[in-house]
Coordinates of C-alpha atoms in Angstrom, one line a residue:
X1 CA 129.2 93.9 114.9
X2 CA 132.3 96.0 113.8
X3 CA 132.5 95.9 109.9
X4 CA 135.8 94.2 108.3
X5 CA 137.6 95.2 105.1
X6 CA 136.2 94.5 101.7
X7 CA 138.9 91.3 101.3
X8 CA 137.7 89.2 103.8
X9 CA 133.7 89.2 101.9
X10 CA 135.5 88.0 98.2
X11 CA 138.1 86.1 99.8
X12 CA 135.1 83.2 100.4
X13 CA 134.3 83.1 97.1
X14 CA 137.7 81.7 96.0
X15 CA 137.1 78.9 98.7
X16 CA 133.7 77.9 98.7
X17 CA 109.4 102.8 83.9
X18 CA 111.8 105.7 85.6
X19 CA 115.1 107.1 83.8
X20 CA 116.6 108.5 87.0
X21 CA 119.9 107.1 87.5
X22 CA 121.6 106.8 90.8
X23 CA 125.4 108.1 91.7
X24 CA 127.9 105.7 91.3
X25 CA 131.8 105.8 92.0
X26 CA 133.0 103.8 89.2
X27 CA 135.0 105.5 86.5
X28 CA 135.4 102.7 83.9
X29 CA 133.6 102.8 80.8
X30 CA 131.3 99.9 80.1
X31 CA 132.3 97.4 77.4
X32 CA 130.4 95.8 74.8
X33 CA 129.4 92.2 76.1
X34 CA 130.6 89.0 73.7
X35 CA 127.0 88.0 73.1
X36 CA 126.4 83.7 73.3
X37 CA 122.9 84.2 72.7
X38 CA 119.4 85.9 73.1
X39 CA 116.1 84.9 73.7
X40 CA 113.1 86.7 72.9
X41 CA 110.2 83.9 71.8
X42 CA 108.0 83.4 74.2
X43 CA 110.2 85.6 76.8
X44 CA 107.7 88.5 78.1
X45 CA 109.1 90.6 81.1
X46 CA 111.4 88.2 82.5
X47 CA 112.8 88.7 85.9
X48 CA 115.2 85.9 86.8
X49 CA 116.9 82.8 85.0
X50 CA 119.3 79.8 86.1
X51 CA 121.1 77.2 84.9
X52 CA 120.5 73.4 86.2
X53 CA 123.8 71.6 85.4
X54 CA 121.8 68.0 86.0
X55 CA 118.8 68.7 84.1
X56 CA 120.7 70.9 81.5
X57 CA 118.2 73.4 81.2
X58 CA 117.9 77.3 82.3
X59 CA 114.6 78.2 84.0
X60 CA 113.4 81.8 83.4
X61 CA 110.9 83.3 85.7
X62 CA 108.5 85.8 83.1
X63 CA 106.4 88.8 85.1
X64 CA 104.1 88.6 82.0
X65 CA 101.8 91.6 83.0
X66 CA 105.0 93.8 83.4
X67 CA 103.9 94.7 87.3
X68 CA 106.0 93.0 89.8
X69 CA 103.5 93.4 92.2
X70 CA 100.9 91.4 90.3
X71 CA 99.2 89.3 92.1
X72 CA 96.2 87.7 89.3
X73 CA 98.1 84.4 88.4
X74 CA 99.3 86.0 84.6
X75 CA 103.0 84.7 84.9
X76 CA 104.9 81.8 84.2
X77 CA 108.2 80.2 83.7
X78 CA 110.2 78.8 80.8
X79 CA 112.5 76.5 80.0
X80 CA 115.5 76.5 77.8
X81 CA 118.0 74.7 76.5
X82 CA 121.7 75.3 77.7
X83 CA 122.1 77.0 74.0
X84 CA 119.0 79.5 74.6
X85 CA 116.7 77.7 72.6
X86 CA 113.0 77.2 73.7
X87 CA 112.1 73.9 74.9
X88 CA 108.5 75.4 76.6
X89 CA 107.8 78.8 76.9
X90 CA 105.2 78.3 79.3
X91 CA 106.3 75.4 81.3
X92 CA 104.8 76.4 84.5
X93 CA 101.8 78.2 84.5
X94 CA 99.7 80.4 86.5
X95 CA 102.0 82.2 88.6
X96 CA 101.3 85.7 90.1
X97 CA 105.0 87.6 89.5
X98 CA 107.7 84.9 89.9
X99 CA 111.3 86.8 90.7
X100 CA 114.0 84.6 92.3
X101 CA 114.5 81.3 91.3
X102 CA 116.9 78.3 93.2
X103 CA 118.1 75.1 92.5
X104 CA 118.2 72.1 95.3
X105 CA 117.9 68.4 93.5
X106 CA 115.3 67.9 91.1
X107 CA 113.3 71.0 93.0
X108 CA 113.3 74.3 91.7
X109 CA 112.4 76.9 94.5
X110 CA 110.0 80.2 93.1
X111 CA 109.6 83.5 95.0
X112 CA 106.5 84.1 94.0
X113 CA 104.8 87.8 95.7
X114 CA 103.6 86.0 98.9
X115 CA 104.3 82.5 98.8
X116 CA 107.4 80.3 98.0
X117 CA 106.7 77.5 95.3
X118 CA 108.5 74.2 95.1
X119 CA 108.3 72.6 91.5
X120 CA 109.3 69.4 90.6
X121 CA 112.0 70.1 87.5
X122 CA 111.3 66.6 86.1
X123 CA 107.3 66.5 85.5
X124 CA 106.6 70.6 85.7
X125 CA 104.6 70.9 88.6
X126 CA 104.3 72.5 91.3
X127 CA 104.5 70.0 94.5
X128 CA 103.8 72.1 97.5
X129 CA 102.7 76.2 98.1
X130 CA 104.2 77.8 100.6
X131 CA 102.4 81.1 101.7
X132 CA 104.3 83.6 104.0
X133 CA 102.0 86.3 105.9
X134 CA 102.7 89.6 105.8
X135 CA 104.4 89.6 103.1
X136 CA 104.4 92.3 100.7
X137 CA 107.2 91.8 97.6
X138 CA 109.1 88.2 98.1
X139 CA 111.9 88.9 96.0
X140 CA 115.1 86.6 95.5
X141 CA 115.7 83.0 96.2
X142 CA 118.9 81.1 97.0
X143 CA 119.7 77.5 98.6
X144 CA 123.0 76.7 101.0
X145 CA 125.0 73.5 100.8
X146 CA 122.2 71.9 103.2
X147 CA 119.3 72.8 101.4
X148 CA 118.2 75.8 103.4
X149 CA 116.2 78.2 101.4
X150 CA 116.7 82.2 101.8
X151 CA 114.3 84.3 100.3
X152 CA 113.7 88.0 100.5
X153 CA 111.4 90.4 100.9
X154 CA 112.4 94.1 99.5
X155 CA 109.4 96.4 100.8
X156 CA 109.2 94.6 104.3
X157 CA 113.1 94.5 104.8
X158 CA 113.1 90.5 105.7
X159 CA 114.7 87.4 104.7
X160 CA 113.2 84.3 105.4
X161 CA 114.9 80.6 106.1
X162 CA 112.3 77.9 104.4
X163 CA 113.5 74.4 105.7
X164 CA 112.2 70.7 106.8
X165 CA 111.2 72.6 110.0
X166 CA 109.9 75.3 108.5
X167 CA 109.7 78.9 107.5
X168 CA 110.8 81.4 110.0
X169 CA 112.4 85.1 109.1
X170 CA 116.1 84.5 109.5
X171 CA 116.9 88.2 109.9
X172 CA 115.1 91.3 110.0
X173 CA 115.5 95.1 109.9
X174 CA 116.2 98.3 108.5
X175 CA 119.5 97.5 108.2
X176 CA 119.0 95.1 105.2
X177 CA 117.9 98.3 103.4
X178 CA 115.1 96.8 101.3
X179 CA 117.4 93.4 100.1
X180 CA 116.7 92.1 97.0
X181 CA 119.7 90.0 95.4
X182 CA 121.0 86.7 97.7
X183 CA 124.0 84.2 97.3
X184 CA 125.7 82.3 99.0
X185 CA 129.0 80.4 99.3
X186 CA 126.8 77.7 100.3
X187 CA 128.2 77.1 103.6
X188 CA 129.5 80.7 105.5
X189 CA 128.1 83.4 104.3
X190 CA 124.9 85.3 102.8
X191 CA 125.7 88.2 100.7
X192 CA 122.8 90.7 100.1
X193 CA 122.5 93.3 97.2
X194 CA 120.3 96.0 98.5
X195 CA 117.7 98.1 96.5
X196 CA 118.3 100.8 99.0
X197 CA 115.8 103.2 101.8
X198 CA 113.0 104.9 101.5
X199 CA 112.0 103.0 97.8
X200 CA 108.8 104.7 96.5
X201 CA 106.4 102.1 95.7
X202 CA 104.9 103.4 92.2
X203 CA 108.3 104.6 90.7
X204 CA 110.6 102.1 92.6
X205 CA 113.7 105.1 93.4
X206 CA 115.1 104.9 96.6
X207 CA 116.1 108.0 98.4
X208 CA 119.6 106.6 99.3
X209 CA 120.2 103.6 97.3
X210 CA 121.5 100.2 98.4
X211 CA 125.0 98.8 98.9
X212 CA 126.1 94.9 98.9
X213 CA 127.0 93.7 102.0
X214 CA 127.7 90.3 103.7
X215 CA 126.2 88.0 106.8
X216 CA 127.5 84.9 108.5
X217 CA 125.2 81.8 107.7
X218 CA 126.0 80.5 111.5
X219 CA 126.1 83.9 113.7
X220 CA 124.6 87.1 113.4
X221 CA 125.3 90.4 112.4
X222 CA 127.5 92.1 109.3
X223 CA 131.0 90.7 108.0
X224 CA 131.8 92.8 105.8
X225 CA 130.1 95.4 103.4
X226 CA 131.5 96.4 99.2
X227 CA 132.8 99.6 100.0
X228 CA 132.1 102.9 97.3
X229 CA 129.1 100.8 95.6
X230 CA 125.8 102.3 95.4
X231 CA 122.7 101.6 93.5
X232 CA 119.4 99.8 92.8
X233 CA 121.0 96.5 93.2
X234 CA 119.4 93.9 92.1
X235 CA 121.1 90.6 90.9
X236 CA 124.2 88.8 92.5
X237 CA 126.5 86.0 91.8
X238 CA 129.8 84.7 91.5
X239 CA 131.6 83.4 88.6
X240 CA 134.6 80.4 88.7
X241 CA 137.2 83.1 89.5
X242 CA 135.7 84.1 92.5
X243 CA 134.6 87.4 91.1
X244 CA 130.7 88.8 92.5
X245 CA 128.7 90.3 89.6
X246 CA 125.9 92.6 90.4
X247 CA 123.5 94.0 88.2
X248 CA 121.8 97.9 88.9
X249 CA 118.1 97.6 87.4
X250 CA 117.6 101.0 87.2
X251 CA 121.0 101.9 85.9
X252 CA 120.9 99.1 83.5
X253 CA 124.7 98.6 84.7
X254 CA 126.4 95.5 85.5
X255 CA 129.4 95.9 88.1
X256 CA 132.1 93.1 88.6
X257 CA 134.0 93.2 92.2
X258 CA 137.6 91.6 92.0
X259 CA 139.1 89.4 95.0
X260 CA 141.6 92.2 95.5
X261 CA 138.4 94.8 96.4
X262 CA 138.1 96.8 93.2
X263 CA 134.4 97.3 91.9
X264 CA 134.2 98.0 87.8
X265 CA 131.5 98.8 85.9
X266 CA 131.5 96.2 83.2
X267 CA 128.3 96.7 81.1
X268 CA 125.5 98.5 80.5
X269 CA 122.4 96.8 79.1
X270 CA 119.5 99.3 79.9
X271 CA 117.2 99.9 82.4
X272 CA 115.3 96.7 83.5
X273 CA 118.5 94.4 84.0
X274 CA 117.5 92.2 86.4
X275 CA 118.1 88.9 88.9
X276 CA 121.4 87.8 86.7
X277 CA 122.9 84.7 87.6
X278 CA 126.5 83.3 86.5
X279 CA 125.9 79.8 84.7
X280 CA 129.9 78.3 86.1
X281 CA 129.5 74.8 83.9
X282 CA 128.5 77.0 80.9
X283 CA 131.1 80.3 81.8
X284 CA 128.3 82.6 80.5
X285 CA 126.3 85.1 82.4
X286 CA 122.1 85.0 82.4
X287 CA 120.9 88.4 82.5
X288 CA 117.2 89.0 82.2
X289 CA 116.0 92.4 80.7
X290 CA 112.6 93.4 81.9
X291 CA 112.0 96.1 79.9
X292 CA 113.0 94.3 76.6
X293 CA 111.4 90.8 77.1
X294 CA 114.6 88.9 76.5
X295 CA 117.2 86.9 78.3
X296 CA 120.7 87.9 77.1
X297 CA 123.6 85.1 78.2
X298 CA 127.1 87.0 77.6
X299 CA 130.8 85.1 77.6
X300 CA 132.7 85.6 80.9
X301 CA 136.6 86.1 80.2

């Protein structure tokens, strides 16, 4: 499907260890981040984190043995107070490497290596396992206004659709250049920060790195793509304004993309910044740093 210009993929949003660094095409200096809080007890290699406006806590998803590709059940997940204080550190246990975490109810959806795990927020367990075969690093998770659930997989270039019916790969290919970050407007559209091609397995560099580019919910095929944007992209979302955020792990940058198009680099935390996630209710910014076993939540202007 023919590609359409960068306005049409923000315009929704207003309605609904290596040291190699990859090229970018930004030319704005980083600023320092207005800090809200950190977290660093009981927070060990923490991959993703999100907000739950009804239960008032952030969940954190911790890689405790530092290998994302763990797959001994190590890991964990905390949970925090909507101030960054620890109300468990180690609230569900015996994961293998838990990345991408999503919200539907009182469920909290876990992309967990090979299977998808559905915990129930209010008693801490894990109601029901979900293994997928084949495959080989499940990475984020996300949930449209139905309750669908989109997860991908970065080393077998997939993203699966976990429903009532189901789970089923809802698109696959070399064209989703080993995807990693989801959102979604909830109702159109599934935008996808890619790691990028050819990602060597022990030091995680791709050959060409990724972009961020957009897919219909309800038809197939490309609706538009983030033009000059490259890197090992990692997390996505969208803040109040309509702005996309999109964190480079390798880089350690953090880029915000504008309605009108433009793509700045805003921050630069180190290498290791992970699945962030914009907390809307709270206006802050979750960003979990690997490599520095914390959770950093940053004011958003």
């Amino acid at each position: 499907m023919k590609l359409l210009i960068l306005p049409l993929l923000l315009s929704m949003f207003s309605c609904s260890g290596v040291s190699q660094k990859p090229t970018h095409h930004s030319i704005t200096l980083p600023a320092e981040p207005k800090v809200a809080f950190t977290v660093t007890d009981g927070i060990l290699h923490p991959e993703s984190a999100i907000y739950s406006v009804k239960h008032d806590a952030i969940f954190v998803s911790n890689i405790a043995s530092g290998n994302p590709l763990e797959k001994n059940k190590v890991s964990y997940l905390s949970r925090l107070t909507a101030d960054g204080k620890i109300i468990q550190s180690q609230w569900v246990k015996d994961l293998k490497a838990p990345k991408g975490l999503a919200i539907v109810g009182d469920h909290l959806y876990v992309a967990d290596m090979d299977r998808i795990l559905k915990i129930d927020i209010n008693h801490g367990k894990i109601l029901k396992e979900t293994p997928v075969p084949g495959a080989k690093f499940l990475n984020d998770v996300v949930a449209d206004a139905q309750g669908n659930i989109y997860v991908s997989d970065m080393f077998d270039n997939t993203i699966y659709l976990l429903n009532d019916k189901g789970l089923k790969p809802w698109k696959i290919g070399k064209e989703l250049n080993s995807p990693n970050g989801l959102y979604t407007d909830g109702k159109e559209h599934l935008i996808v920060s890619s790691w990028g091609s050819d990602v060597d397995p022990k030091t995680f560099l791709a050959k060409i790195p990724g972009t961020v580019v957009s897919y219909s919910l309800n038809a197939s095929g490309k609706t538009a793509t983030v033009p000059a944007m490259n890197g090992h992209f990692d997390g996505i979302s969208a803040d109040q304004k309509g702005n996309l955020w999109v964190s480079d792990w390798i880089s350690g940058d953090i880029y915000e993309v504008s309605k009108s198009g433009k793509a700045q680099k805003r921050y630069n935390l180190g290498q290791g910044t992970a699945d962030i996630t914009v907390a809307k209710e709270l206006g802050l910014l979750l960003i979990p740093q690997m490599n520095q076993n914390k959770v950093i939540a940053i004011y958003l202007e």
